Coordinates of C-alpha atoms and ligand atoms in Angstrom, one line a residue:
X1 CA 25.6 -10.0 -20.6
X2 CA 22.0 -10.3 -19.6
X3 CA 20.5 -7.1 -18.1
X4 CA 19.3 -7.4 -14.5
X5 CA 16.6 -5.3 -12.7
X6 CA 17.8 -2.5 -10.4
X7 CA 18.7 -3.4 -6.8
X8 CA 15.7 -3.2 -4.5
X9 CA 13.2 -3.0 -7.4
X10 CA 11.7 -6.6 -7.7
X11 CA 9.5 -7.7 -10.6
X12 CA 6.0 -9.1 -9.6
X13 CA 4.9 -12.2 -11.4
X14 CA 1.4 -13.6 -11.9
X15 CA 1.7 -15.9 -8.9
X16 CA 2.8 -13.0 -6.6
X17 CA 0.0 -10.8 -8.0
X18 CA -2.8 -13.1 -6.8
X19 CA -2.3 -12.1 -3.3
X20 CA -1.9 -8.4 -4.4
X21 CA -5.2 -8.5 -6.2
X22 CA -6.9 -9.7 -3.1
X23 CA -5.3 -7.2 -1.0
X24 CA -6.3 -4.3 -3.2
X25 CA -9.8 -5.6 -3.5
X26 CA -10.3 -5.8 0.2
X27 CA -8.9 -2.3 0.6
X28 CA -11.1 -0.7 -2.1
X29 CA -14.1 -2.3 -0.5
X30 CA -13.2 -0.7 2.8
X31 CA -12.7 2.7 1.1
X32 CA -16.1 2.4 -0.5
X33 CA -17.7 1.5 2.8
X34 CA -16.2 4.8 4.1
X35 CA -17.0 6.9 1.0
X36 CA -13.4 7.6 0.2
X37 CA -12.6 8.7 -3.4
X38 CA -9.5 7.8 -5.5
X39 CA -7.0 10.4 -6.6
X40 CA -4.1 9.8 -8.9
X41 CA -1.0 12.1 -9.2
X42 CA 2.2 11.8 -11.2
X43 CA 5.1 9.6 -10.1
X44 CA 7.5 12.5 -10.9
X45 CA 7.3 15.9 -9.2
X46 CA 9.7 18.9 -8.9
X47 CA 12.3 18.1 -6.2
X48 CA 11.3 21.4 -4.4
X49 CA 8.0 19.7 -3.5
X50 CA 9.7 17.1 -1.3
X51 CA 12.3 19.6 0.0
X52 CA 9.5 21.6 1.4
X53 CA 7.2 19.0 2.6
X54 CA 8.9 15.8 3.6
X55 CA 11.5 18.1 5.1
X56 CA 15.3 18.9 5.0
X57 CA 15.9 17.0 8.2
X58 CA 14.4 13.7 7.2
X59 CA 16.5 10.9 5.8
X60 CA 14.1 10.8 2.9
X61 CA 15.1 14.1 1.5
X62 CA 18.8 13.9 2.6
X63 CA 19.7 10.6 1.3
X64 CA 16.9 8.7 -0.1
X65 CA 15.4 10.9 -2.9
X66 CA 15.8 9.7 -6.5
X67 CA 16.5 13.2 -8.0
X68 CA 17.9 14.1 -11.4
X69 CA 17.9 17.0 -13.8
X70 CA 15.4 16.7 -16.8
X71 CA 16.4 17.9 -20.2
X72 CA 15.5 21.4 -19.2
X73 CA 18.0 21.2 -16.3
X74 CA 15.2 21.3 -13.9
X75 CA 15.5 19.1 -10.7
X76 CA 12.8 16.5 -10.6
X77 CA 12.3 13.5 -8.3
X78 CA 10.5 10.2 -8.1
X79 CA 8.0 10.6 -5.4
X80 CA 9.1 8.9 -2.0
X81 CA 5.5 9.1 -0.6
X82 CA 2.1 10.3 -1.6
X83 CA 0.9 13.0 0.9
X84 CA 2.9 15.8 -0.6
X85 CA 1.6 15.2 -4.1
X86 CA -2.0 15.1 -3.0
X87 CA -1.7 18.4 -1.1
X88 CA 0.1 19.9 -4.1
X89 CA -2.8 18.9 -6.5
X90 CA -5.4 20.2 -4.2
X91 CA -3.7 23.6 -3.9
X92 CA -3.2 23.6 -7.6
X93 CA -7.0 23.0 -8.1
X94 CA -7.8 25.7 -5.5
X95 CA -9.7 23.3 -3.5
X96 CA -8.2 23.9 0.1
X97 CA -11.6 25.3 1.4
X98 CA -13.4 21.9 0.5
X99 CA -13.6 18.7 2.4
X100 CA -12.0 15.7 0.8
X101 CA -11.7 12.0 1.7
X102 CA -9.1 10.6 -0.8
X103 CA -7.2 7.5 -1.3
X104 CA -4.3 6.7 -3.8
X105 CA -2.0 3.9 -4.5
X106 CA 1.2 3.2 -6.5
X107 CA 4.9 2.7 -6.4
X108 CA 7.0 5.0 -4.3
X109 CA 10.8 5.3 -4.5
X110 CA 13.4 5.7 -1.8
X111 CA 17.2 5.1 -2.2
X112 CA 17.5 3.0 1.0
X113 CA 19.8 0.0 1.7
X114 CA 17.6 -2.9 0.5
X115 CA 16.9 -5.5 3.2
X116 CA 14.0 -7.7 4.3
X117 CA 10.8 -5.6 4.0
X118 CA 12.8 -2.6 2.6
X119 CA 12.8 -1.9 -1.1
X120 CA 13.9 1.0 -3.4
X121 CA 10.7 0.7 -5.3
X122 CA 7.8 -0.3 -3.0
X123 CA 4.0 0.3 -3.1
X124 CA 1.7 2.2 -0.9
X125 CA -2.0 2.6 -0.6
X126 CA -2.6 5.9 1.2
X127 CA -5.6 7.7 2.6
X128 CA -5.8 11.6 3.2
X129 CA -8.7 13.3 4.9
X130 CA -8.4 17.0 4.1
X131 CA -10.4 19.9 5.7
X132 CA -11.3 18.0 8.9
X133 CA -10.1 19.6 12.1
X134 CA -8.8 17.6 15.1
X135 CA -11.5 15.5 16.8
X136 CA -14.0 13.2 15.0
X137 CA -11.7 12.6 12.0
X138 CA -9.0 11.1 14.3
X139 CA -11.7 8.5 15.5
X140 CA -12.8 7.7 11.9
X141 CA -9.3 7.3 10.7
X142 CA -8.3 5.0 13.5
X143 CA -11.5 3.0 13.0
X144 CA -10.6 2.6 9.3
X145 CA -7.1 1.4 10.2
X146 CA -8.6 -1.3 12.6
X147 CA -11.2 -2.3 10.0
X148 CA -8.3 -2.8 7.4
X149 CA -6.2 -4.9 9.8
X150 CA -9.3 -7.0 10.6
X151 CA -10.4 -7.5 7.0
X152 CA -6.9 -8.5 5.9
X153 CA -6.8 -11.1 8.7
X154 CA -3.5 -9.8 10.2
X155 CA -3.0 -11.0 13.8
X156 CA -0.5 -10.1 16.4
X157 CA -0.1 -6.4 15.4
X158 CA 0.1 -3.3 17.8
X159 CA -1.2 0.1 17.0
X160 CA 1.2 2.7 18.6
X161 CA -0.1 6.2 18.9
X162 CA 1.4 9.6 20.1
X163 CA 0.5 13.3 19.9
X164 CA 3.1 15.7 18.7
X165 CA 1.2 18.8 20.1
X166 CA 0.3 21.8 17.9
X167 CA 2.8 24.1 16.2
X168 CA 3.5 26.2 19.3
X169 CA 4.0 23.3 21.7
X170 CA 6.1 21.4 19.2
X171 CA 8.4 24.5 18.8
X172 CA 8.6 25.0 22.5
X173 CA 9.5 21.3 23.2
X174 CA 12.1 21.4 20.3
X175 CA 13.6 24.5 21.9
X176 CA 13.7 22.7 25.3
X177 CA 15.4 19.6 23.8
X178 CA 18.1 21.8 22.1
X179 CA 18.7 23.6 25.5
X180 CA 19.0 20.3 27.2
X181 CA 21.4 18.8 24.8
X182 CA 23.7 21.8 24.4
X183 CA 26.1 20.9 27.3
X184 CA 26.3 17.3 26.1
X185 CA 27.0 17.7 22.3
X186 CA 30.4 16.1 22.6
X187 CA 28.7 12.9 23.6
X188 CA 26.4 12.8 20.6
X189 CA 26.9 11.0 17.3
X190 CA 27.1 13.5 14.4
X191 CA 23.8 12.2 13.1
X192 CA 22.1 13.1 16.3
X193 CA 23.7 16.6 16.3
X194 CA 22.3 17.1 12.7
X195 CA 18.9 16.0 13.9
X196 CA 19.2 18.4 16.9
X197 CA 19.8 21.3 14.5
X198 CA 17.2 20.5 11.9
X199 CA 14.3 18.5 13.5
X200 CA 15.1 18.0 17.3
X201 CA 12.0 15.7 17.7
X202 CA 13.8 13.0 15.7
X203 CA 16.4 12.7 18.3
X204 CA 13.8 10.8 20.4
X205 CA 13.9 7.9 18.1
X206 CA 17.8 7.9 17.9
X207 CA 19.2 4.3 18.0
X208 CA 22.5 5.6 19.6
X209 CA 23.2 4.2 23.0
X210 CA 24.8 7.5 24.3
X211 CA 21.7 9.5 23.2
X212 CA 19.3 7.0 24.7
X213 CA 21.1 7.3 28.1
X214 CA 20.9 11.1 28.0
X215 CA 17.3 11.0 26.8
X216 CA 16.3 9.5 30.2
X217 CA 16.8 13.0 31.8
X218 CA 15.6 15.0 28.8
X219 CA 12.5 17.2 28.9
X220 CA 9.3 15.2 28.5
X221 CA 6.9 15.9 25.7
X222 CA 4.0 15.4 27.8
X223 CA 4.9 18.4 29.8
X224 CA 4.6 20.6 26.7
X225 CA 1.4 19.4 24.9
X226 CA -1.9 20.9 25.9
X227 CA -4.4 19.1 28.2
X228 CA -6.8 18.9 25.2
X229 CA -4.1 17.0 23.2
X230 CA -3.4 14.6 26.1
X231 CA -7.0 14.0 26.6
X232 CA -7.5 13.1 22.9
X233 CA -4.7 10.7 23.1
X234 CA -5.9 9.1 26.3
X235 CA -9.5 8.8 24.9
X236 CA -8.5 7.3 21.6
X237 CA -6.5 4.7 23.4
X238 CA -9.3 3.8 25.7
X239 CA -12.1 4.0 23.1
X240 CA -10.3 1.4 20.7
X241 CA -8.7 -0.8 23.5
X242 CA -11.3 -3.5 23.1
X243 CA -10.9 -3.7 19.3
X244 CA -7.2 -3.9 18.9
X245 CA -3.9 -3.9 20.8
X246 CA -3.3 -0.1 21.2
X247 CA -0.5 1.6 23.0
X248 CA 0.6 5.2 23.7
X249 CA 4.3 5.4 22.8
X250 CA 5.8 8.8 23.6
X251 CA 8.9 8.1 21.6
X252 CA 6.9 7.7 18.3
X253 CA 7.8 10.8 16.2
X254 CA 7.8 9.4 12.6
X255 CA 10.4 10.0 9.9
X256 CA 8.8 12.8 8.0
X257 CA 9.0 16.4 9.2
X258 CA 5.4 17.5 8.4
X259 CA 3.5 15.9 11.4
X260 CA 1.8 17.8 14.2
X261 CA -1.0 16.3 16.4
X262 CA -1.8 12.6 16.5
X263 CA 0.7 10.3 14.8
X264 CA 0.5 6.5 14.7
X265 CA 2.2 3.3 13.4
X266 CA 1.1 -0.2 13.2
X267 CA 3.8 -2.8 13.8
X268 CA 4.2 -6.5 13.7
X269 CA 6.8 -8.6 15.3
X270 CA 6.7 -11.0 12.4
X271 CA 8.3 -8.4 10.1
X272 CA 11.7 -8.3 11.7
X273 CA 13.7 -5.0 11.7
X274 CA 11.4 -3.0 9.4
X275 CA 8.4 -3.8 11.6
X276 CA 5.9 -1.0 10.6
X277 CA 3.4 -1.8 7.9
X278 CA 1.2 1.3 8.3
X279 CA 2.0 4.8 9.4
X280 CA 0.4 8.2 9.5
X281 CA -0.8 11.2 11.4
X282 CA -2.0 14.8 11.3
X283 CA -0.2 17.4 9.3
X284 CA -2.2 20.6 9.4
X285 CA 0.6 22.9 8.3
X286 CA 1.7 21.3 5.1
X287 CA -0.8 23.2 2.9
X288 CA 0.5 26.6 4.0
X289 CA 4.1 25.4 3.7
X290 CA 3.5 24.5 0.1
X291 CA 2.1 27.9 -0.6
X292 CA -1.6 27.0 -0.2
X293 CA -4.3 28.2 2.1
X294 CA -4.6 26.8 5.5
X295 CA -6.0 23.2 5.4
X296 CA -6.4 20.5 8.1
X297 CA -4.9 17.2 6.9
X298 CA -4.8 13.7 8.4
X299 CA -3.9 10.4 6.8
X300 CA -1.8 7.3 6.6
X301 CA -0.2 4.9 4.1
X302 CA 0.1 1.2 4.1
X303 CA 3.2 -0.6 2.8
X304 CA 1.9 -3.2 0.6
X305 CA 4.9 -5.4 0.4
X306 CA 5.0 -5.7 4.3
X307 CA 1.3 -6.4 4.4
X308 CA 1.5 -9.1 1.7
X309 CA 4.2 -10.9 3.6
X310 CA 1.9 -10.9 6.7
X311 CA -1.2 -12.2 5.0
X312 CA -1.8 -15.7 5.9
X313 CA -3.4 -18.0 3.4
X314 CA -4.3 -17.4 -0.2
X315 CA -8.1 -17.4 -0.5
X316 CA -9.2 -19.7 -3.2
X317 CA -10.3 -17.9 -6.5
X318 CA -14.1 -17.9 -6.5
X319 CA -14.2 -17.7 -10.2
X320 CA -14.7 -21.0 -12.0
X321 CA -11.9 -21.7 -14.6
X322 CA -12.4 -23.7 -17.8
X323 CA -9.8 -25.0 -20.3
X324 CA -10.6 -25.0 -23.9
X325 CA -8.4 -27.7 -25.4
X326 CA -8.1 -28.3 -29.1
X327 CA -6.1 -31.2 -30.3
X328 CA -5.9 -30.7 -34.1
X329 CA -4.5 -27.7 -35.8
X330 CA -7.3 -27.8 -38.4
X331 CA -9.9 -27.0 -35.7
X332 CA -8.0 -23.9 -34.5
X333 CA -10.3 -21.5 -36.3
X334 CA -13.3 -23.2 -34.8
X335 CA -11.8 -22.6 -31.3
X336 CA -11.7 -19.0 -31.6
X337 CA -15.4 -18.9 -32.6
X338 CA -16.3 -21.1 -29.7
X339 CA -14.2 -19.2 -27.2
X340 CA -15.9 -16.0 -28.3
X341 CA -19.5 -17.6 -28.0
X342 CA -18.7 -19.1 -24.6
X343 CA -17.4 -15.8 -23.3
X344 CA -20.5 -14.0 -24.6
X345 CA -22.6 -16.6 -22.8
X346 CA -21.0 -16.2 -19.4
X347 CA -18.2 -13.6 -18.7
X348 CA -17.9 -14.5 -15.1
X349 CA -16.0 -17.7 -15.9
X350 CA -12.3 -17.7 -16.7
X351 CA -11.9 -19.4 -20.0
X352 CA -8.3 -20.3 -20.9
X353 CA -8.1 -21.3 -24.5
X354 CA -5.0 -23.3 -24.9
X355 CA -3.5 -22.0 -28.1
X356 CA -1.2 -25.0 -28.7
X357 CA -0.8 -28.1 -30.9
X358 CA 0.5 -30.4 -28.1
X359 CA -1.1 -33.7 -27.2
X360 CA -4.4 -34.1 -25.3
X361 CA -2.5 -35.7 -22.5
X362 CA -0.1 -32.8 -22.0
X363 CA -2.8 -30.2 -22.4
X364 CA -4.9 -32.0 -19.7
X365 CA -1.8 -31.9 -17.4
X366 CA -1.4 -28.1 -18.0
X367 CA -5.3 -27.7 -17.2
X368 CA -4.7 -29.6 -13.9
X369 CA -1.5 -27.7 -13.1
X370 CA -3.2 -24.4 -13.7
X371 CA -6.2 -25.2 -11.4
X372 CA -8.8 -25.4 -14.0
X373 CA -12.1 -26.9 -12.8
X374 CA -13.4 -28.2 -16.2
X375 CA -12.0 -28.8 -19.7
X376 CA -13.8 -28.6 -23.0
X377 CA -12.1 -30.9 -25.5
X378 CA -12.3 -30.8 -29.3
X379 CA -10.5 -33.6 -31.0
X380 CA -11.0 -35.7 -34.2
X381 CA -13.6 -37.8 -32.5
X382 CA -15.5 -34.7 -31.6
X383 CA -15.2 -33.3 -35.0
X384 CA -16.6 -36.5 -36.5
X385 CA -19.6 -36.5 -34.3
X386 CA -20.1 -32.7 -34.1
X387 CA -20.0 -33.0 -30.2
X388 CA -17.9 -31.5 -27.5
X389 CA -16.3 -33.4 -24.6
X390 CA -17.0 -31.8 -21.3
X391 CA -14.6 -33.1 -18.5
X392 CA -14.7 -32.4 -14.8
X393 CA -11.2 -32.1 -13.6
X394 CA -11.9 -32.6 -10.0
X395 CA -11.4 -36.0 -8.3
X396 CA -14.8 -37.1 -9.8
X397 CA -13.4 -36.9 -13.3
X398 CA -16.9 -37.3 -15.0
X399 CA -16.9 -36.7 -18.6
X400 CA -19.8 -36.4 -21.1
X401 CA -20.5 -35.6 -24.8
X402 CA -22.5 -32.4 -25.5
X403 CA -24.0 -30.8 -28.6
X404 CA -23.0 -27.2 -29.1
X405 CA -26.4 -26.0 -27.8
X406 CA -26.2 -28.2 -24.7
X407 CA -22.6 -26.9 -24.1
X408 CA -23.8 -23.3 -24.2
X409 CA -26.6 -24.0 -21.8
X410 CA -24.3 -25.8 -19.3
X411 CA -21.8 -23.1 -19.5
X412 CA -24.2 -20.2 -19.1
X413 CA -25.5 -21.8 -15.9
X414 CA -22.3 -22.8 -14.5
Ligands
HAM1 P1 5.9 6.2 5.9 O1 5.8 5.8 7.4 O2 7.2 6.8 5.5 O3 4.7 7.3 5.8 O4 5.5 5.1 5.0 C1 4.2 4.3 5.2 C2 4.6 2.9 5.1 O5 5.2 2.6 3.8 C3 5.6 2.4 6.0 O6 4.9 2.0 7.3 C4 6.0 1.0 5.4 O7 5.2 -0.1 5.6 C5 6.1 1.5 3.9 N1 7.4 1.7 3.5 C6 8.2 2.9 3.7 N2 9.3 2.8 3.2 C7 9.4 1.5 2.6 C8 10.5 0.8 1.9 N3 11.6 1.4 1.6 N4 10.2 -0.5 1.5 C9 9.0 -1.1 1.8 N5 8.0 -0.5 2.4 C10 8.3 0.8 2.8 C11 4.4 8.0 4.7 O8 4.9 7.7 3.6 C12 3.4 9.0 4.9 N6 3.1 9.7 3.6 C13 2.0 8.4 5.3 C14 1.0 9.4 5.6 C15 -0.1 9.7 4.8 N7 1.0 10.3 6.6 C16 -0.1 11.1 6.3 N8 -0.8 10.7 5.4

């Protein structure tokens, strides 16, 4: 029996990864332009971290956490997202009073039912701005989101924004929702009753028909959030309206419990049911909930698998690629030396030394199939004349004989 990979945890092969590298490079350039620094945290954390941050009412903690006991009988979990770990790391380093602009990337794990765009191991690139109060930082974060969508060439996306108020307005609204639904509990699905008891806001994005009907007469969030919050939402929507397709969506509450203030998601119709490829918001209370000092926090994460599926064409690789073809086994040792000298002369060129004894014809076929631009050929004829054959693999197909010195000069200036 052959062993298979786990469900929802795909392998990524070199051909897939070309797009990934391009995506990662573009993201890193954007972070440099915004002076955002990288942070790396472990993939495993204590389960309590996610219980206390992502929240007991979220599906992630209830059903999706990969948790197990380690050899010391302590409950540990594979991280389902990155924000909780970043906050934990900053608290641990006692840096809550400082300002940070951070990015991270890596695999995340959620035990969800796999489907198109939904995996059990997936990858996020995330950003966290820490220590910045509500105001300017919201504008910079949204500007970064728009810049990223632009640079990745993703068209037809919509940025949905909403405001969840501050701690007090959120609590008041949640209380009003609970009071409103109390006489109607018998009409609610048990999932929604659970939501109502744990995080009532999540009832707003219920998919149940009966709940949706009741919600039409439910209290409105807008009546609970302050004028300042409403103004921020309106102003952000107006400010960016000529740069992207931006909508205020009052049912946007997000699946994680820690948000207060601005929340947002970027969706694309082309993704199908799992339509969000970026999501985030403000979560000013998390540091204190995790035992740290009070610290403002705002951020987002991009789902890389979903973005990859939206990215249009593969850009051609700008590096030139040369095949080093050696036909006779007796010249093998010479190849290693030549390959070493060529790489020393010009490291910006990809030199693929074909370590094989197959015929010249089949090695040339391989060079064409792997998109090499040129080939350097060493066969018996070349050995006899102490020359090298330089072959252009484009349509032109020119070919010339070069001395070692001429080859080095040409390669250096390629
Ligand atoms: P999230 O909305 O749970 O937010 O995830 C962010 C993105 O990760 C989603 O928009 C989606 O593209 C991708 N994603 C989530 N689950 C899966 C899955 N099972 N398969 C494939 N892609 C998935 C967060 O994780 C927050 N930590 C974002 C944040 C950072 N908020 C503030 N700072």
